[in-house]
Short mmCIF file of C-alpha atoms and ligand atoms in Angstrom, two decimals:
data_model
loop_
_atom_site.label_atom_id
_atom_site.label_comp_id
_atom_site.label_asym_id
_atom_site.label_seq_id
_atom_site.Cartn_x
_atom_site.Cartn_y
_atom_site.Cartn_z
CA UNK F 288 0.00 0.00 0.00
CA UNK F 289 1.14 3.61 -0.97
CA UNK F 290 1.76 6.07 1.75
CA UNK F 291 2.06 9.52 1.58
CA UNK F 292 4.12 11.82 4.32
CA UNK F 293 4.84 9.29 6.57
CA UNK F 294 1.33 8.54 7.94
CA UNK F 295 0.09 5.81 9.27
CA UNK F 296 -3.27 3.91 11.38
CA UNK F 297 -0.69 2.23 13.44
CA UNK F 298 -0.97 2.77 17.49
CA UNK F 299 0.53 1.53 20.23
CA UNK F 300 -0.59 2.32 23.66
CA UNK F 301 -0.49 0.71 27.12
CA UNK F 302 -3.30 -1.30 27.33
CA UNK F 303 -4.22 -1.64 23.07
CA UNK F 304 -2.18 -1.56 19.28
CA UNK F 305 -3.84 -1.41 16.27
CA UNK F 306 -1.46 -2.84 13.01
CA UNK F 307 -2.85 -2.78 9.80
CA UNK F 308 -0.87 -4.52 6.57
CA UNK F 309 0.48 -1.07 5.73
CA UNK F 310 2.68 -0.91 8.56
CA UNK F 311 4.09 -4.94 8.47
CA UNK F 312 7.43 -5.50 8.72
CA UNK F 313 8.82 -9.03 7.66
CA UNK F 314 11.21 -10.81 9.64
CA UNK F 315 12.94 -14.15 9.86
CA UNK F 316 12.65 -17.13 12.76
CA UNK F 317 14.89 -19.88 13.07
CA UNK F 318 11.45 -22.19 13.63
CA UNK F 319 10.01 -21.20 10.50
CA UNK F 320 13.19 -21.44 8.51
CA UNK F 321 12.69 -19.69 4.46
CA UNK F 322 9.11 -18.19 6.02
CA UNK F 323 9.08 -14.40 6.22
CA UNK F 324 6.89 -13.67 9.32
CA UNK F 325 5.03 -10.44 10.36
CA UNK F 326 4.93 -10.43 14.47
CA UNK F 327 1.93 -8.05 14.97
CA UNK F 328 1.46 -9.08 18.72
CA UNK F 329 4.42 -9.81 20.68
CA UNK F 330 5.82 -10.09 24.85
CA UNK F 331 7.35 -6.47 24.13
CA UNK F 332 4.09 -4.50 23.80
CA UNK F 333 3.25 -5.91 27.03
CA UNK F 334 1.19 -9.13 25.60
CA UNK F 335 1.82 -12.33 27.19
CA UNK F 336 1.52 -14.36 23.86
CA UNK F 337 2.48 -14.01 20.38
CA UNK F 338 0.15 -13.12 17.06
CA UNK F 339 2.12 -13.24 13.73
CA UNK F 340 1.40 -13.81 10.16
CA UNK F 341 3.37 -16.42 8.18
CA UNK F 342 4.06 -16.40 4.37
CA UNK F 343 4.92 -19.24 3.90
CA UNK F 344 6.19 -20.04 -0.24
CA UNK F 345 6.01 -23.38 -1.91
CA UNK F 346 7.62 -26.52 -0.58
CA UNK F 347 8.43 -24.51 2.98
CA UNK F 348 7.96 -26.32 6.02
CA UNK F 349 7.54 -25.09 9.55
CA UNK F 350 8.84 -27.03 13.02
CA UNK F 351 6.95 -26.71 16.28
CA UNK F 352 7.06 -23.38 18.76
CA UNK F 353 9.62 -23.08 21.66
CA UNK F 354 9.23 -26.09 24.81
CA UNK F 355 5.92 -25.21 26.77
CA UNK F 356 4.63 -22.96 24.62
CA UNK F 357 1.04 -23.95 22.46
CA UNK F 358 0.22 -23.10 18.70
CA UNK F 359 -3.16 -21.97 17.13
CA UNK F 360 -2.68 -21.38 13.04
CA UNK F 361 -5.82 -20.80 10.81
CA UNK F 362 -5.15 -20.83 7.59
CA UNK F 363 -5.66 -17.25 5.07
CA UNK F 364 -5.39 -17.96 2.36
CA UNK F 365 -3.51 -21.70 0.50
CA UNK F 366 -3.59 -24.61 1.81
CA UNK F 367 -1.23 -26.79 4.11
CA UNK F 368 -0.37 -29.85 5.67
CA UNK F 369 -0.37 -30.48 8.95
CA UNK F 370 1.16 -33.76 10.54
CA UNK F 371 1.53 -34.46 13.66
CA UNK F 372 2.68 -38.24 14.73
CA UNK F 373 1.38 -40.84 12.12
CA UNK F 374 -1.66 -38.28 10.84
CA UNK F 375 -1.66 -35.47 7.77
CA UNK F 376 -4.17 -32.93 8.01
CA UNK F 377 -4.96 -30.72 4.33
CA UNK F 378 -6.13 -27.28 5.52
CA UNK F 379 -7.40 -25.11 3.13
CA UNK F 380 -8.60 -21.34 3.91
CA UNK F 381 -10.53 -21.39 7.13
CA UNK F 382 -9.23 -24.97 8.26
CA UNK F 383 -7.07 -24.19 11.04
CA UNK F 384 -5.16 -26.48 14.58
CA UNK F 385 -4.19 -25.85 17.99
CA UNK F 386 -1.40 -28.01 19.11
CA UNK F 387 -0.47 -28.22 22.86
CA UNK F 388 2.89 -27.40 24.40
CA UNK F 389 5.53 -29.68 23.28
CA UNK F 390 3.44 -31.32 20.43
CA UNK F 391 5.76 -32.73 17.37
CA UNK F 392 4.33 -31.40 14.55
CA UNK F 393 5.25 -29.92 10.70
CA UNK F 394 3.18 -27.56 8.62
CA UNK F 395 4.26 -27.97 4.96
CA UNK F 396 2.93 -25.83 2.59
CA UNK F 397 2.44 -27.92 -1.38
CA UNK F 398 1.73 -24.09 -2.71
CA UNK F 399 1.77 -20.75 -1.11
CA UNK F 400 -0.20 -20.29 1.90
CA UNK F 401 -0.69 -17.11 4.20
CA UNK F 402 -1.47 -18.16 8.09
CA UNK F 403 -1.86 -16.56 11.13
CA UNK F 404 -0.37 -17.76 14.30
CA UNK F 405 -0.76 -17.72 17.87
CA UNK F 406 1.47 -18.79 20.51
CA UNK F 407 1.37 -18.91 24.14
CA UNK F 408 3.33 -20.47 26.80
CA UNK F 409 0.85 -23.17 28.59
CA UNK F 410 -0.76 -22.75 31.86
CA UNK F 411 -1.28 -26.48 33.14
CA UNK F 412 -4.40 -27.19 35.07
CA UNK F 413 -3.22 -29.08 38.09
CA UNK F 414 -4.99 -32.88 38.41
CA UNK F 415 -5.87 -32.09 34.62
CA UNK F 416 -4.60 -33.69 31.03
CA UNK F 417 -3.56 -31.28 29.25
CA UNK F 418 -5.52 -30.83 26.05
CA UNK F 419 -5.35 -32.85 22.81
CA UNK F 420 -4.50 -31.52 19.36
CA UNK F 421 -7.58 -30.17 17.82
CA UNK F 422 -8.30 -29.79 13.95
CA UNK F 423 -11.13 -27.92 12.44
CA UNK F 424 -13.05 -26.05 9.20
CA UNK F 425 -14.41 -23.02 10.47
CA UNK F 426 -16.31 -23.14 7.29
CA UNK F 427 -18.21 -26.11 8.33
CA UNK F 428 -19.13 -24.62 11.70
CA UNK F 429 -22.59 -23.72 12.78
CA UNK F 430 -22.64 -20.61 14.85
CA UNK F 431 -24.57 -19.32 17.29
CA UNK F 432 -26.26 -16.01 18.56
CA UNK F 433 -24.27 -14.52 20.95
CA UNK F 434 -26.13 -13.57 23.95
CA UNK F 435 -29.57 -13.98 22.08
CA UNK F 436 -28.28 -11.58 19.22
CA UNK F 437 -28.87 -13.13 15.52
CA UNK F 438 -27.63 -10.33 14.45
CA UNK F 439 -24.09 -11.10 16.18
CA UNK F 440 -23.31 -15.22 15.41
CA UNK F 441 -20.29 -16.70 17.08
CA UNK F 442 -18.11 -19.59 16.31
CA UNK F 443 -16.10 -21.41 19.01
CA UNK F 444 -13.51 -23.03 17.53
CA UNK F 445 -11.52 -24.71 20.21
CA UNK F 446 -13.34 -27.23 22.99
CA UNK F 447 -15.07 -25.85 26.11
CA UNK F 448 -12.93 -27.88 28.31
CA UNK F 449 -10.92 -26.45 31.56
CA UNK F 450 -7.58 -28.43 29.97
CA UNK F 451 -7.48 -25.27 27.53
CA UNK F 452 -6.27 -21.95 28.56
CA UNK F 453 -7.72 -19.96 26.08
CA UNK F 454 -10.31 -19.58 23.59
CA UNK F 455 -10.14 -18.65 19.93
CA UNK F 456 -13.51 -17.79 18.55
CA UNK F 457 -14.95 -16.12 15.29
CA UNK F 458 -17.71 -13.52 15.98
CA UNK F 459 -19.56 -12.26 12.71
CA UNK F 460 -21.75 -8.88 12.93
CA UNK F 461 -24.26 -8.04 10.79
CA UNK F 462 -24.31 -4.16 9.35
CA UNK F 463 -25.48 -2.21 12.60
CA UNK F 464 -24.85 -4.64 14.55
CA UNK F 465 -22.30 -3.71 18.05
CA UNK F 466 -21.24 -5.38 21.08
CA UNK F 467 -23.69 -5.12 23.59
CA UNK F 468 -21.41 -2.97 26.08
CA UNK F 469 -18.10 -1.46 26.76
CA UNK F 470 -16.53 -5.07 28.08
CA UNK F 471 -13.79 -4.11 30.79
CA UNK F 472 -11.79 -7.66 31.59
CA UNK F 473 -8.35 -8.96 33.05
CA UNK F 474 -7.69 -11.17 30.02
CA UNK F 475 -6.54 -10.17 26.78
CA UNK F 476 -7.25 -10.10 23.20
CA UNK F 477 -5.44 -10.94 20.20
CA UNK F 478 -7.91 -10.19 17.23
CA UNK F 479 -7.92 -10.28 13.38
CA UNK F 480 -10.45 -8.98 11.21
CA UNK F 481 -11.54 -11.15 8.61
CA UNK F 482 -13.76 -9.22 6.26
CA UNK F 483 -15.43 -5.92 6.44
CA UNK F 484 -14.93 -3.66 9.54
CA UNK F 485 -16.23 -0.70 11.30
CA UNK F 486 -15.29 1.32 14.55
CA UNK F 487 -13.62 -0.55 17.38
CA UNK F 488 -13.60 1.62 20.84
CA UNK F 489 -10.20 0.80 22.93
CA UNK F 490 -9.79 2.53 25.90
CA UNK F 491 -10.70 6.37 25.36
CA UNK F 492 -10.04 5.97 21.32
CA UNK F 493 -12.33 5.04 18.63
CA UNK F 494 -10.54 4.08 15.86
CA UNK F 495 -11.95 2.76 11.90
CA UNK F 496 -10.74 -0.46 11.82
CA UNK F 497 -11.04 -3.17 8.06
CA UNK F 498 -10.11 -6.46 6.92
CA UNK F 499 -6.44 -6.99 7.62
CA UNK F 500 -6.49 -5.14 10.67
CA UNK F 501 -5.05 -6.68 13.39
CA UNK F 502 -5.79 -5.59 17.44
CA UNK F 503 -3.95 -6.45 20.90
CA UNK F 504 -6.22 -5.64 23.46
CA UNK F 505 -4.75 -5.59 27.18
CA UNK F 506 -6.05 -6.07 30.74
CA UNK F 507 -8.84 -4.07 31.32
CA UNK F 508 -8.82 -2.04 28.20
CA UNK F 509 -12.56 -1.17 27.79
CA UNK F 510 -13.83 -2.21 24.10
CA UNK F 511 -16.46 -2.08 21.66
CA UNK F 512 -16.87 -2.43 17.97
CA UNK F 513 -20.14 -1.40 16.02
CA UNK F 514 -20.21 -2.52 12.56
CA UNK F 515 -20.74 -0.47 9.41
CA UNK F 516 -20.93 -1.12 5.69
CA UNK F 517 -22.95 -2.81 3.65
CA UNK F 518 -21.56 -6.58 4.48
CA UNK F 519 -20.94 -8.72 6.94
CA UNK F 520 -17.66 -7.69 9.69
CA UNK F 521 -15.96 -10.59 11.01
CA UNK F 522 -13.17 -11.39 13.43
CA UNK F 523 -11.07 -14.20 14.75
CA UNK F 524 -10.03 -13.39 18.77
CA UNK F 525 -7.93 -15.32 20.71
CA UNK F 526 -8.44 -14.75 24.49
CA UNK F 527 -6.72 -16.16 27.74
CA UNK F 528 -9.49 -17.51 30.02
CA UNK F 529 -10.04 -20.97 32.33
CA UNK F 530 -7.23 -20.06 34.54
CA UNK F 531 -7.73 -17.78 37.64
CA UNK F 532 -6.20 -14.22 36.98
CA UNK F 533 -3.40 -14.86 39.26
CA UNK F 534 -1.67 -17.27 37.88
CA UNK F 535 -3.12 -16.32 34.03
O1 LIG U 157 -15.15 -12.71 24.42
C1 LIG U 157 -14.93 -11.51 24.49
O2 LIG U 157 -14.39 -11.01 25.48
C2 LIG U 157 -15.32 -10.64 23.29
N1 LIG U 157 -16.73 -10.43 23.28
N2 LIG U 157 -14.59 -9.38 23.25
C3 LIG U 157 -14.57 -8.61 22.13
O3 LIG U 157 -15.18 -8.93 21.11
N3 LIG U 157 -13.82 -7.50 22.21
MN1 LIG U 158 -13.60 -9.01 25.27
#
């Protein structure tokens, strides 16, 4: 994207960012070896997990995330292969895996394939397994009203079970539609929008946020979005819960 005079929608503050594509800046990782990344969410802005973008070009092949730490990918655009012991996934758009801490795994891309990533250290449950690999379509998903609004669906895409430490869900507003309230929580968000877009509150900001857009929310940063356009907005959010705040 062209810019002109050094502007961009970039922010960073405290408790929220806001990184669109404009501002991306491609880097290398020794886990993803011949796969620029984008880190849009990282430990340094005061997140405790990661949110990057892989590119990942024909024939590449990524290894598993540091000891201890869990993976979520959903896949952009492409389509990969996941394998983790004697199984091979194909994921195409949509399709997307969370492997647990210290899962063997390879993501192998046949053409190329855009995915984004999340990564965060995991917080075992104590008399608890920890959770199994899980692969899904979101395509193939039914979702559901959220809080008996059809006009706001939402997709779960990870099991409701204590083993996990966080959620990843897809939340899909119709034009007009908003949250319900200014939500003010101790976990945090890590949130991509999908398709269309609208105004997202964080903290005392409101800023016009579209596809591509990515958003770290922080403890207790108050939020709302309210959709506008003519089509659908949509948004996948990863957020830390089923652990008690002081320990997650
Ligand atoms: O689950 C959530 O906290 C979600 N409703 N937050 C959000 O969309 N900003
Ligand atoms: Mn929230």
């Amino acid at each position: 994207m062209r810019q002109s005079f050094g502007e961009t929608r970039a922010r960073f503050r405290d408790n929220h960012a806001l990184i669109g594509a404009d501002s991306h800046e491609r880097t290398t990782l020794p886990n993803w070896p011949g796969i620029p990344v984008v880190f849009v969410i990282a430990p340094q802005m005061g997140a405790r997990f990661t949110e990057f973008f892989a590119h990942m070009p024909a024939g590449a092949e990524a290894l598993p995330p540091l000891p201890g730490y869990e993976r979520f990918f959903f896949v952009l655009d492409g389509t990969v292969e996941l394998t983790v012991g004697a199984k091979t996934h194909s994921l195409a758009a949509e399709g997307y895996a969370f492997l647990p801490a210290d899962t063997d795994h390879r993501i192998r891309s046949a053409g190329e394939a855009r995915l984004v990533v999340l990564e965060r250290r995991y917080l075992p449950l104590p008399g608890a397994q920890p959770p199994a690999p899980h692969v899904g379509d979101c395509k193939a998903m039914t979702a559901v009203p959220m809080k008996g609004d059809t006009g706001l669906m939402l997709k779960k895409l990870l099991p409701e079970e204590l083993s996990f430490d966080c959620e990843v869900n897809v939340m899909d507003f119709a034009p007009g539609a908003s949250l319900p309230y200014v939500e003010t929580h101790f976990m945090e968000h890590g949130l991509l929008f999908l398709n269309g877009g609208g105004v997202y509150r964080l903290d005392d900001s409101w800023y016009p946020v579209a596809e591509g857009d990515v958003i770290w929310m922080g403890p207790y940063c108050p939020q709302w979005f309210g959709a506008i356009g003519k089509g659908n907005a949509r948004y996948l959010i990863y957020k830390n819960w089923n652990r008690d705040p002081h320990v997650s």
